[in-house]
GROMACS .gro file of C-alpha atoms in nm:
model
  153
    1MET     CA    1  -1.562  -0.712  -2.072
    2THR     CA    2  -1.669  -0.412  -1.864
    3ALA     CA    3  -1.488  -0.278  -1.559
    4GLY     CA    4  -1.651  -0.125  -1.253
    5GLN     CA    5  -1.491   0.187  -1.101
    6GLY     CA    6  -1.555   0.496  -0.897
    7LYS     CA    7  -1.688   0.776  -1.114
    8THR     CA    8  -1.418   1.027  -1.014
    9TRP     CA    9  -1.121   0.791  -0.979
   10PRO     CA   10  -0.810   0.861  -1.190
   11ASP     CA   11  -0.807   0.492  -1.287
   12THR     CA   12  -1.144   0.536  -1.456
   13LYS     CA   13  -0.995   0.794  -1.694
   14ILE     CA   14  -0.703   0.561  -1.768
   15LEU     CA   15  -0.928   0.265  -1.849
   16LYS     CA   16  -1.152   0.478  -2.071
   17ALA     CA   17  -0.852   0.632  -2.249
   18ASN     CA   18  -0.746   0.277  -2.336
   19GLN     CA   19  -1.091   0.212  -2.488
   20LEU     CA   20  -1.203  -0.020  -2.209
   21PRO     CA   21  -1.573  -0.003  -2.121
   22VAL     CA   22  -1.639   0.113  -1.764
   23VAL     CA   23  -1.948   0.128  -1.543
   24THR     CA   24  -1.915   0.385  -1.265
   25THR     CA   25  -2.073   0.477  -0.935
   26LEU     CA   26  -2.010   0.760  -0.692
   27LYS     CA   27  -2.015   0.526  -0.392
   28TYR     CA   28  -1.726   0.282  -0.346
   29PRO     CA   29  -1.931   0.036  -0.130
   30ASN     CA   30  -2.178  -0.006  -0.417
   31LEU     CA   31  -1.913  -0.162  -0.640
   32PHE     CA   32  -1.907  -0.496  -0.459
   33PRO     CA   33  -2.277  -0.587  -0.488
   34MET     CA   34  -2.276  -0.441  -0.840
   35LEU     CA   35  -1.996  -0.682  -0.934
   36GLU     CA   36  -2.167  -0.980  -0.776
   37GLY     CA   37  -2.492  -0.873  -0.943
   38GLU     CA   38  -2.316  -0.875  -1.283
   39ARG     CA   39  -2.365  -0.503  -1.354
   40PHE     CA   40  -2.003  -0.525  -1.477
   41ASP     CA   41  -1.751  -0.807  -1.527
   42TYR     CA   42  -1.448  -0.709  -1.321
   43PHE     CA   43  -1.333  -0.458  -1.060
   44PRO     CA   44  -0.969  -0.359  -1.122
   45ARG     CA   45  -0.786  -0.317  -0.790
   46GLY     CA   46  -0.436  -0.225  -0.686
   47VAL     CA   47  -0.227  -0.535  -0.623
   48ASN     CA   48  -0.248  -0.465  -0.248
   49GLU     CA   49  -0.628  -0.425  -0.231
   50PRO     CA   50  -0.843  -0.722  -0.334
   51TRP     CA   51  -0.777  -0.977  -0.061
   52ASP     CA   52  -0.882  -0.754   0.227
   53GLU     CA   53  -1.181  -0.630   0.027
   54ILE     CA   54  -1.298  -0.985  -0.045
   55ALA     CA   55  -1.255  -1.073   0.324
   56ASN     CA   56  -1.458  -0.765   0.418
   57HIS     CA   57  -1.735  -0.874   0.177
   58SER     CA   58  -1.731  -1.246   0.253
   59GLU     CA   59  -2.108  -1.262   0.209
   60LEU     CA   60  -2.058  -1.200  -0.164
   61ASN     CA   61  -1.937  -1.455  -0.417
   62LEU     CA   62  -1.616  -1.274  -0.523
   63THR     CA   63  -1.266  -1.392  -0.605
   64VAL     CA   64  -0.935  -1.260  -0.738
   65GLU     CA   65  -0.880  -1.345  -1.105
   66PRO     CA   66  -0.560  -1.559  -1.102
   67HIS     CA   67  -0.429  -1.528  -1.459
   68LEU     CA   68  -0.429  -1.160  -1.562
   69VAL     CA   69  -0.288  -0.833  -1.434
   70ILE     CA   70  -0.347  -0.482  -1.566
   71LYS     CA   71  -0.036  -0.264  -1.547
   72TYR     CA   72   0.009   0.110  -1.594
   73THR     CA   73   0.231   0.381  -1.452
   74ALA     CA   74   0.067   0.559  -1.160
   75PRO     CA   75   0.280   0.769  -0.926
   76LEU     CA   76   0.240   0.809  -0.553
   77TYR     CA   77   0.365   1.140  -0.418
   78PHE     CA   78   0.456   1.295  -0.085
   79PHE     CA   79   0.315   1.646  -0.058
   80VAL     CA   80   0.453   1.917   0.167
   81ASN     CA   81   0.363   2.281   0.212
   82LYS     CA   82   0.498   2.461  -0.095
   83ASN     CA   83   0.668   2.716   0.133
   84ASN     CA   84   0.852   2.451   0.335
   85HIS     CA   85   1.159   2.425   0.113
   86THR     CA   86   1.369   2.274   0.393
   87LEU     CA   87   1.135   1.977   0.444
   88HIS     CA   88   1.104   1.929   0.068
   89LYS     CA   89   1.482   1.916   0.031
   90GLN     CA   90   1.528   1.684   0.331
   91LEU     CA   91   1.267   1.436   0.205
   92ASN     CA   92   1.393   1.451  -0.152
   93ASP     CA   93   1.757   1.405  -0.049
   94ALA     CA   94   1.680   1.122   0.195
   95LEU     CA   95   1.464   0.930  -0.052
   96LYS     CA   96   1.717   0.979  -0.332
   97GLU     CA   97   1.997   0.847  -0.108
   98MET     CA   98   1.786   0.550   0.003
   99ILE     CA   99   1.704   0.462  -0.358
  100GLU     CA  100   2.068   0.494  -0.467
  101ASP     CA  101   2.211   0.280  -0.187
  102GLY     CA  102   1.932   0.018  -0.202
  103THR     CA  103   1.791   0.094   0.143
  104PHE     CA  104   1.451   0.193   0.007
  105ASN     CA  105   1.400  -0.131  -0.187
  106ALA     CA  106   1.534  -0.339   0.102
  107MET     CA  107   1.291  -0.177   0.347
  108PHE     CA  108   1.002  -0.197   0.101
  109LEU     CA  109   1.058  -0.563   0.015
  110ALA     CA  110   1.115  -0.656   0.382
  111ASP     CA  111   0.771  -0.524   0.479
  112SER     CA  112   0.546  -0.815   0.579
  113GLN     CA  113   0.242  -0.673   0.400
  114VAL     CA  114   0.438  -0.623   0.076
  115GLN     CA  115   0.569  -0.980   0.102
  116MET     CA  116   0.218  -1.116   0.161
  117VAL     CA  117   0.071  -0.923  -0.132
  118LEU     CA  118   0.345  -1.026  -0.374
  119SER     CA  119   0.313  -1.387  -0.266
  120LYS     CA  120  -0.066  -1.394  -0.306
  121ALA     CA  121  -0.057  -1.202  -0.634
  122ASN     CA  122   0.183  -1.450  -0.795
  123LEU     CA  123   0.255  -1.191  -1.062
  124SER     CA  124   0.517  -1.394  -1.250
  125SER     CA  125   0.249  -1.640  -1.359
  126ARG     CA  126   0.007  -1.378  -1.490
  127ARG     CA  127  -0.046  -1.240  -1.839
  128VAL     CA  128   0.023  -0.866  -1.830
  129ILE     CA  129  -0.217  -0.625  -1.997
  130GLU     CA  130  -0.022  -0.301  -2.026
  131LEU     CA  131  -0.213   0.026  -2.052
  132ASP     CA  132  -0.102   0.379  -2.128
  133ASN     CA  133  -0.165   0.646  -1.866
  134PRO     CA  134  -0.242   0.967  -2.057
  135THR     CA  135  -0.316   1.149  -1.730
  136LEU     CA  136   0.052   1.171  -1.634
  137SER     CA  137   0.190   1.521  -1.616
  138SER     CA  138   0.481   1.609  -1.840
  139ASN     CA  139   0.668   1.666  -1.510
  140THR     CA  140   0.624   1.302  -1.407
  141PRO     CA  141   0.969   1.140  -1.402
  142ASN     CA  142   0.843   0.828  -1.579
  143LYS     CA  143   1.174   0.766  -1.752
  144ASN     CA  144   1.361   0.743  -1.421
  145SER     CA  145   1.325   0.369  -1.359
  146PRO     CA  146   1.465   0.360  -1.002
  147LEU     CA  147   1.159   0.560  -0.892
  148TRP     CA  148   0.915   0.294  -1.012
  149PHE     CA  149   0.842  -0.039  -0.851
  150ASN     CA  150   0.837  -0.310  -1.114
  151PRO     CA  151   0.723  -0.641  -0.964
  152PHE     CA  152   0.814  -0.821  -1.286
  153GLN     CA  153   1.189  -0.759  -1.250
   0.00000   0.00000   0.00000
């Protein structure tokens, strides 16, 4: 099966590195009619994305595949001015403390949008297709499990 993705998206490199065929376009809005028009078979989306996108393209015959999920490590970072060492330290210390005392997970999981997404995604009933992410920097703390959200735990 062939995926549809944005030509410059990091996810495109990840899919290709895992030997998955990908059709690309430079324009995100083109992906929806391309999918419906069978130019490719599936459009991988972040777990939080497909339901709003389908609602926004209700004129198209699209649905969320209910049995599979593609999983790979992909960090989300806060960036600050490299000269603002005080802000960097404050953010780093606060997030570290929140992770250690459970506040971060409690706030994250209490968020109504997160709850809605996890409920709709029904991840525990899906077959997981795990991919490698060769685009991760050697500086990525991918062995530090408290920094990663794992919806399967």
